[in-house]
Short mmCIF file of C-alpha atoms in Angstrom, two decimals:
data_model
loop_
_atom_site.label_atom_id
_atom_site.label_comp_id
_atom_site.label_asym_id
_atom_site.label_seq_id
_atom_site.Cartn_x
_atom_site.Cartn_y
_atom_site.Cartn_z
CA MET R 1 -33.88 44.76 -10.53
CA LYS R 2 -34.10 46.43 -13.94
CA ASP R 3 -36.78 45.02 -16.20
CA ASP R 4 -34.15 44.55 -18.90
CA ASN R 5 -32.78 41.69 -16.81
CA LEU R 6 -36.07 39.83 -17.12
CA LYS R 7 -35.28 39.05 -20.75
CA SER R 8 -31.91 37.56 -19.78
CA VAL R 9 -33.59 34.18 -19.20
CA ARG R 10 -36.10 32.26 -21.29
CA CYS R 11 -39.34 31.05 -19.74
CA LEU R 12 -41.76 28.29 -20.67
CA ILE R 13 -45.25 29.11 -19.38
CA VAL R 14 -47.40 25.96 -19.23
CA ILE R 15 -51.19 25.94 -18.79
CA PRO R 16 -52.54 22.39 -18.27
CA CYS R 17 -56.26 22.37 -19.05
CA LEU R 18 -59.28 20.20 -19.71
CA ASN R 19 -62.67 21.68 -20.65
CA GLU R 20 -61.81 25.24 -19.59
CA GLU R 21 -63.78 27.23 -22.18
CA ARG R 22 -65.02 29.60 -19.47
CA HIS R 23 -61.54 30.51 -18.22
CA ILE R 24 -58.82 29.84 -20.79
CA GLU R 25 -59.08 33.08 -22.78
CA GLY R 26 -59.06 35.24 -19.66
CA VAL R 27 -56.03 33.44 -18.27
CA ILE R 28 -54.07 33.88 -21.50
CA ASP R 29 -55.07 37.56 -21.65
CA ARG R 30 -53.68 37.98 -18.13
CA LEU R 31 -50.31 36.74 -19.37
CA ALA R 32 -50.00 39.31 -22.17
CA GLY R 33 -47.70 41.46 -20.05
CA ALA R 34 -45.46 38.47 -19.35
CA LEU R 35 -45.05 37.83 -23.08
CA HIS R 36 -44.07 41.48 -23.52
CA ASP R 37 -41.68 41.74 -20.56
CA LEU R 38 -40.13 38.25 -20.66
CA ASP R 39 -38.52 36.06 -23.27
CA ALA R 40 -41.39 33.60 -22.94
CA ARG R 41 -43.69 31.21 -24.74
CA ILE R 42 -47.12 29.98 -23.57
CA VAL R 43 -47.99 26.31 -24.08
CA VAL R 44 -51.59 25.28 -23.47
CA ALA R 45 -51.40 21.52 -22.81
CA ASP R 46 -54.92 20.24 -23.45
CA GLY R 47 -56.01 16.87 -22.08
CA GLY R 48 -58.72 16.25 -24.69
CA SER R 49 -61.27 19.00 -24.09
CA ARG R 50 -64.74 18.34 -25.46
CA ASP R 51 -65.98 21.90 -25.07
CA ALA R 52 -64.77 24.96 -27.01
CA THR R 53 -61.39 25.22 -25.26
CA ARG R 54 -59.33 24.09 -28.24
CA GLN R 55 -61.22 26.34 -30.65
CA ILE R 56 -60.67 29.34 -28.38
CA VAL R 57 -56.95 28.64 -28.11
CA GLY R 58 -56.74 28.09 -31.87
CA ARG R 59 -58.27 31.52 -32.47
CA ILE R 60 -55.75 33.11 -30.08
CA ILE R 61 -52.86 31.37 -31.84
CA GLU R 62 -53.90 32.93 -35.17
CA SER R 63 -53.00 36.37 -33.82
CA ASN R 64 -50.28 35.44 -31.33
CA ASP R 65 -47.38 33.24 -32.40
CA LYS R 66 -46.10 33.05 -28.82
CA VAL R 67 -49.02 30.77 -27.87
CA THR R 68 -48.96 27.04 -28.73
CA LEU R 69 -51.56 24.29 -28.31
CA LEU R 70 -50.14 20.91 -27.27
CA ASP R 71 -52.13 17.66 -27.11
CA ASN R 72 -51.76 15.96 -23.73
CA PRO R 73 -52.75 12.29 -24.14
CA GLY R 74 -51.97 11.71 -20.46
CA ARG R 75 -54.86 14.10 -19.61
CA ILE R 76 -53.68 14.91 -16.05
CA GLN R 77 -51.69 18.01 -15.05
CA SER R 78 -48.47 16.22 -14.18
CA ALA R 79 -48.36 14.65 -17.65
CA ALA R 80 -49.17 18.00 -19.26
CA VAL R 81 -46.23 19.79 -17.65
CA ASN R 82 -43.81 16.90 -18.29
CA LEU R 83 -44.76 16.77 -21.97
CA ALA R 84 -44.49 20.54 -22.40
CA VAL R 85 -41.01 20.58 -20.84
CA ALA R 86 -39.87 17.61 -22.91
CA THR R 87 -41.19 19.21 -26.11
CA PHE R 88 -40.38 22.89 -25.66
CA GLY R 89 -38.13 23.19 -22.62
CA GLY R 90 -34.80 22.37 -24.23
CA ASP R 91 -33.66 25.98 -24.60
CA CYS R 92 -35.55 27.42 -21.61
CA ASP R 93 -34.26 28.36 -18.17
CA TYR R 94 -37.48 28.44 -16.15
CA LEU R 95 -40.83 26.67 -16.14
CA ILE R 96 -43.86 28.67 -14.97
CA ARG R 97 -46.97 26.63 -14.19
CA ILE R 98 -50.36 28.34 -14.54
CA ASP R 99 -53.69 26.91 -13.37
CA ALA R 100 -56.43 27.50 -15.95
CA HIS R 101 -58.97 27.62 -13.12
CA GLY R 102 -57.19 30.45 -11.30
CA ASP R 103 -56.66 34.19 -11.58
CA TYR R 104 -53.37 36.06 -11.53
CA PRO R 105 -52.01 39.60 -11.19
CA ASP R 106 -50.84 41.15 -14.46
CA ASP R 107 -47.21 41.07 -13.25
CA TYR R 108 -47.35 37.56 -11.77
CA CYS R 109 -44.75 35.91 -14.02
CA GLN R 110 -42.47 38.94 -13.95
CA ASN R 111 -42.37 38.90 -10.14
CA LEU R 112 -41.63 35.18 -10.12
CA VAL R 113 -38.63 35.65 -12.41
CA ARG R 114 -37.39 38.62 -10.35
CA GLU R 115 -37.54 36.52 -7.20
CA ALA R 116 -35.75 33.60 -8.86
CA LEU R 117 -32.94 35.83 -10.13
CA GLU R 118 -32.56 37.75 -6.86
CA THR R 119 -32.62 34.74 -4.52
CA GLY R 120 -31.02 32.12 -6.76
CA ALA R 121 -33.87 29.76 -5.84
CA ASP R 122 -34.42 26.62 -7.87
CA SER R 123 -38.17 26.88 -7.29
CA VAL R 124 -40.37 29.84 -6.40
CA VAL R 125 -43.74 29.01 -4.85
CA VAL R 126 -46.59 31.34 -3.95
CA GLY R 127 -49.47 31.80 -1.59
CA MET R 128 -52.98 31.02 -2.74
CA ARG R 129 -56.13 32.90 -1.81
CA THR R 130 -59.48 31.25 -2.45
CA ILE R 131 -62.49 33.26 -3.64
CA GLY R 132 -66.05 32.08 -4.21
CA LEU R 133 -68.86 33.40 -6.36
CA GLY R 134 -71.99 31.38 -5.51
CA THR R 135 -73.24 30.60 -1.99
CA PHE R 136 -71.60 27.19 -1.53
CA GLN R 137 -68.44 28.34 -3.30
CA LYS R 138 -68.16 31.36 -0.99
CA ALA R 139 -68.60 29.13 2.04
CA THR R 140 -65.97 26.70 0.73
CA ALA R 141 -63.59 29.60 0.06
CA LEU R 142 -64.07 30.79 3.63
CA ALA R 143 -63.32 27.30 4.92
CA GLN R 144 -60.22 26.91 2.75
CA ASN R 145 -58.87 30.31 3.81
CA SER R 146 -59.34 29.47 7.50
CA LYS R 147 -57.32 27.25 9.82
CA LEU R 148 -60.31 24.92 9.99
CA GLY R 149 -59.83 24.14 6.30
CA ASN R 150 -56.11 24.62 5.75
CA GLY R 151 -54.65 23.69 9.13
CA GLY R 152 -52.42 26.76 9.13
CA SER R 153 -50.62 25.90 5.89
CA LYS R 154 -48.22 28.78 5.21
CA HIS R 155 -49.02 29.05 1.52
CA ARG R 156 -52.65 29.61 2.54
CA THR R 157 -52.06 32.13 5.33
CA GLY R 158 -50.13 34.97 3.69
CA ALA R 159 -46.78 34.25 5.33
CA PRO R 160 -43.83 36.57 4.57
CA SER R 161 -41.19 35.40 2.11
CA HIS R 162 -39.09 32.52 3.39
CA TRP R 163 -37.25 29.33 2.41
CA THR R 164 -39.56 26.34 2.61
CA ASN R 165 -39.96 22.71 1.54
CA HIS R 166 -43.37 23.08 -0.14
CA GLY R 167 -45.78 25.60 -1.55
CA HIS R 168 -48.16 26.22 -4.44
CA HIS R 169 -46.12 25.57 -7.58
CA ALA R 170 -45.36 28.63 -9.68
CA LEU R 171 -41.81 28.72 -11.11
CA MET R 172 -39.07 26.10 -11.30
CA ARG R 173 -35.63 25.97 -12.85
CA ILE R 174 -35.97 23.54 -15.74
CA ALA R 175 -32.55 22.03 -15.05
CA ALA R 176 -33.71 21.11 -11.53
CA PHE R 177 -37.05 19.83 -12.82
CA ARG R 178 -35.30 17.57 -15.30
CA ALA R 179 -32.67 16.43 -12.78
CA ILE R 180 -35.29 14.96 -10.44
CA GLY R 181 -37.33 13.42 -13.27
CA GLY R 182 -40.15 15.96 -13.48
CA TYR R 183 -43.56 15.19 -12.01
CA ASP R 184 -44.41 11.60 -11.19
CA GLU R 185 -47.35 10.86 -13.48
CA ASN R 186 -48.60 8.17 -11.12
CA PHE R 187 -49.90 11.11 -9.08
CA ASN R 188 -53.04 12.76 -10.43
CA HIS R 189 -53.28 14.72 -7.15
CA ASN R 190 -50.56 15.91 -4.79
CA GLU R 191 -47.94 15.73 -7.55
CA ASP R 192 -46.59 19.12 -6.46
CA ALA R 193 -45.92 18.03 -2.87
CA GLU R 194 -44.32 14.80 -4.09
CA CYS R 195 -42.11 16.77 -6.49
CA ASP R 196 -41.13 19.20 -3.72
CA TYR R 197 -40.15 16.26 -1.53
CA ARG R 198 -37.68 15.09 -4.19
CA LEU R 199 -36.43 18.63 -4.83
CA ASP R 200 -35.71 19.10 -1.15
CA LYS R 201 -34.01 15.72 -0.78
CA ALA R 202 -31.83 16.45 -3.83
CA GLY R 203 -30.61 19.69 -2.26
CA TYR R 204 -32.54 22.16 -4.40
CA ARG R 205 -33.88 25.31 -2.72
CA ILE R 206 -37.54 26.37 -2.67
CA TRP R 207 -38.43 30.01 -1.99
CA MET R 208 -41.92 31.10 -1.00
CA THR R 209 -42.46 34.68 -2.10
CA ASP R 210 -44.88 37.23 -0.71
CA LYS R 211 -44.32 39.54 -3.69
CA THR R 212 -47.16 37.92 -5.61
CA SER R 213 -49.88 35.30 -5.21
CA MET R 214 -52.71 33.68 -7.14
CA ILE R 215 -56.47 33.42 -6.70
CA TYR R 216 -58.19 30.05 -6.83
CA TYR R 217 -61.89 29.37 -7.34
CA PRO R 218 -63.04 26.29 -5.37
CA ARG R 219 -65.57 23.66 -6.35
CA ALA R 220 -69.10 25.01 -6.35
CA SER R 221 -70.99 21.97 -4.99
CA VAL R 222 -70.55 19.10 -2.53
CA GLY R 223 -69.93 16.27 -5.01
CA PRO R 224 -66.99 17.85 -6.89
CA LEU R 225 -65.52 19.13 -3.60
CA PHE R 226 -65.67 15.64 -2.09
CA ARG R 227 -64.05 14.05 -5.16
CA GLN R 228 -61.31 16.67 -5.21
CA TYR R 229 -60.33 16.14 -1.57
CA PHE R 230 -60.71 12.38 -1.85
CA GLY R 231 -58.10 12.61 -4.61
CA TYR R 232 -55.89 14.82 -2.44
CA GLY R 233 -56.03 12.23 0.32
CA ARG R 234 -55.10 9.43 -2.07
CA GLY R 235 -52.22 11.50 -3.40
CA ARG R 236 -50.89 12.15 0.09
CA ALA R 237 -51.07 8.42 0.87
CA ARG R 238 -49.18 7.62 -2.33
CA ASN R 239 -46.48 10.06 -1.25
CA PHE R 240 -46.26 8.22 2.08
CA LEU R 241 -46.08 4.82 0.39
CA LYS R 242 -43.42 5.99 -2.05
CA HIS R 243 -41.17 7.94 0.30
CA ARG R 244 -42.30 6.89 3.79
CA ALA R 245 -42.90 10.60 4.34
CA LEU R 246 -45.28 10.90 7.28
CA PRO R 247 -48.15 13.41 7.10
CA SER R 248 -47.61 16.64 9.02
CA LEU R 249 -49.38 17.27 12.32
CA ARG R 250 -51.98 19.47 10.62
CA GLN R 251 -52.75 16.50 8.32
CA MET R 252 -52.72 13.89 11.07
CA ILE R 253 -55.75 15.41 12.79
CA PRO R 254 -58.20 15.17 9.83
CA LEU R 255 -56.65 11.79 9.01
CA ALA R 256 -58.60 10.37 11.96
CA VAL R 257 -61.98 11.60 10.70
CA ALA R 258 -62.91 8.67 8.44
CA PRO R 259 -61.99 6.00 11.04
CA VAL R 260 -64.02 7.68 13.80
CA ALA R 261 -66.95 8.17 11.39
CA VAL R 262 -66.89 4.47 10.53
CA GLY R 263 -66.50 3.66 14.22
CA ALA R 264 -69.75 5.50 14.89
CA LEU R 265 -71.53 2.61 13.16
CA LEU R 266 -70.84 0.64 16.34
CA ALA R 267 -73.30 2.83 18.20
CA PHE R 268 -75.70 -0.11 18.39
CA VAL R 269 -73.11 -1.77 20.66
CA SER R 270 -72.30 1.31 22.73
CA TRP R 271 -73.31 4.95 22.46
CA LEU R 272 -69.70 5.86 23.24
CA ALA R 273 -68.83 4.98 19.64
CA VAL R 274 -70.41 8.21 18.41
CA VAL R 275 -68.56 10.45 20.86
CA PRO R 276 -65.37 11.00 18.76
CA VAL R 277 -67.21 11.85 15.55
CA GLY R 278 -69.68 13.96 17.53
CA LEU R 279 -66.86 15.99 19.09
CA TRP R 280 -65.31 16.55 15.65
CA ALA R 281 -68.62 17.71 14.16
CA LEU R 282 -69.28 19.94 17.17
CA ALA R 283 -65.82 21.51 16.89
CA CYS R 284 -66.36 22.26 13.19
CA LEU R 285 -69.80 23.75 13.77
CA ALA R 286 -68.51 25.82 16.69
CA TYR R 287 -65.75 27.22 14.50
CA GLY R 288 -68.33 28.05 11.84
CA ALA R 289 -70.43 29.84 14.45
CA TRP R 290 -67.35 31.79 15.55
CA LEU R 291 -66.72 32.85 11.95
CA ALA R 292 -70.32 34.05 11.75
CA LEU R 293 -70.59 35.76 15.14
CA GLY R 294 -66.99 36.70 15.89
CA LYS R 295 -65.87 37.60 12.38
CA GLY R 296 -69.24 38.73 11.04
CA ASP R 297 -69.20 36.38 8.08
CA PRO R 298 -72.68 34.98 7.34
CA TYR R 299 -71.19 32.03 5.46
CA GLY R 300 -69.55 30.70 8.64
CA PRO R 301 -72.05 27.88 9.39
CA LEU R 302 -72.00 26.63 5.80
CA ALA R 303 -68.20 26.91 5.79
CA ALA R 304 -68.19 24.43 8.67
CA VAL R 305 -70.12 21.99 6.47
CA SER R 306 -67.63 22.48 3.62
CA ALA R 307 -64.76 21.87 6.02
CA MET R 308 -66.38 18.67 7.25
CA VAL R 309 -66.74 17.46 3.64
CA MET R 310 -63.06 18.24 3.01
CA HIS R 311 -61.87 16.55 6.22
CA PHE R 312 -63.88 13.39 5.66
CA ALA R 313 -63.06 13.13 1.93
CA TRP R 314 -59.32 13.68 2.51
CA SER R 315 -59.25 11.10 5.29
CA ALA R 316 -61.31 8.58 3.31
CA GLY R 317 -59.07 9.00 0.28
CA PHE R 318 -55.93 8.53 2.35
CA TRP R 319 -57.16 5.32 3.97
CA ARG R 320 -58.59 4.05 0.67
CA GLU R 321 -55.16 4.30 -0.92
CA LEU R 322 -53.27 3.03 2.11
CA LEU R 323 -55.43 -0.08 2.42
CA ASP R 324 -55.32 -0.87 -1.29
CA PHE R 325 -52.45 -3.35 -1.17
CA ARG R 326 -52.54 -3.85 -4.92
CA ARG R 327 -51.11 -0.36 -5.39
CA ARG R 328 -48.27 -0.61 -2.90
CA ARG R 329 -45.74 -1.06 -5.68
CA VAL R 330 -45.29 2.35 -7.30
CA PRO R 331 -44.69 2.01 -11.09
CA ALA R 332 -41.65 3.55 -12.71
CA TYR R 333 -41.69 7.04 -14.15
CA PRO R 334 -42.77 7.42 -17.78
CA GLN R 335 -39.58 7.21 -19.82
CA SER R 336 -41.07 8.45 -23.08
CA LEU R 337 -40.85 12.08 -21.96
CA GLY R 338 -37.11 12.07 -21.46
CA LEU R 339 -37.41 13.08 -17.80
CA THR R 340 -35.41 10.37 -16.09
CA PRO R 341 -35.26 10.61 -12.27
#
């Protein structure tokens, strides 16, 4: 496809962020080529940063009128994207969602638009590779890139291009996004999977491309990693409660972790109560040993610990949400953004 065709559509590039002073300038710099090659605008939707994020973006805006800072009173990512589309998406064809905590190839947005135009897809999703810098972050990245941590998820394993029903959100036709009501702002995690569920049910097509991908930097310590995956588990449970969409097989297995861990407290009644959680821990540690000895990665044993944190947190979050009967009634979508489902 000739690059001239890339300017035949208008793109809204949205960067939801909160306290991203360490990353925001680099991410915007990475998108310079997209602003040159595409008919595009960048909207940084800030959820109330208390660091220097807003000042950095303000300085960039002074020399680049294609960058805009938007206040996001809803704070979370789903609200940020909805507000950006409602405010600036009226004359745009495609929405491109960028994670301020990630890294991207220089031609990332251009490849997304090429794929959308060539396939006619309503949504183009990408694979995600996780990279760590410090010791725990490297171990967590190893876990998340392995089947122990991702369960064989195709957008984590470098699968070839194919039609799918879910992937890491990258590009979406704004008409389709509006038609299904945008993101459900009741989801502060897992909003992408919930959105993909509605896209698929409405007959829109999702294309996973292998022409580009993004790099993600995981949490660098146990506490933030636990809270992140606890939130993921709650989000997946909300999706189940809203749509009665059962977890996949790869999610069903870690779903049992929290119950068997709690069941181990009955060890004073019978030692058999610790067998299930012991087998799970042994399996994780054995996989970590295999990564170290079979794959030659010294972070293998610590990766097993990271995986155990992720499994337990995801499972605990899921059951926490499922057993919270007060939240069984899912509130309506926010109507103020003009994105009616």
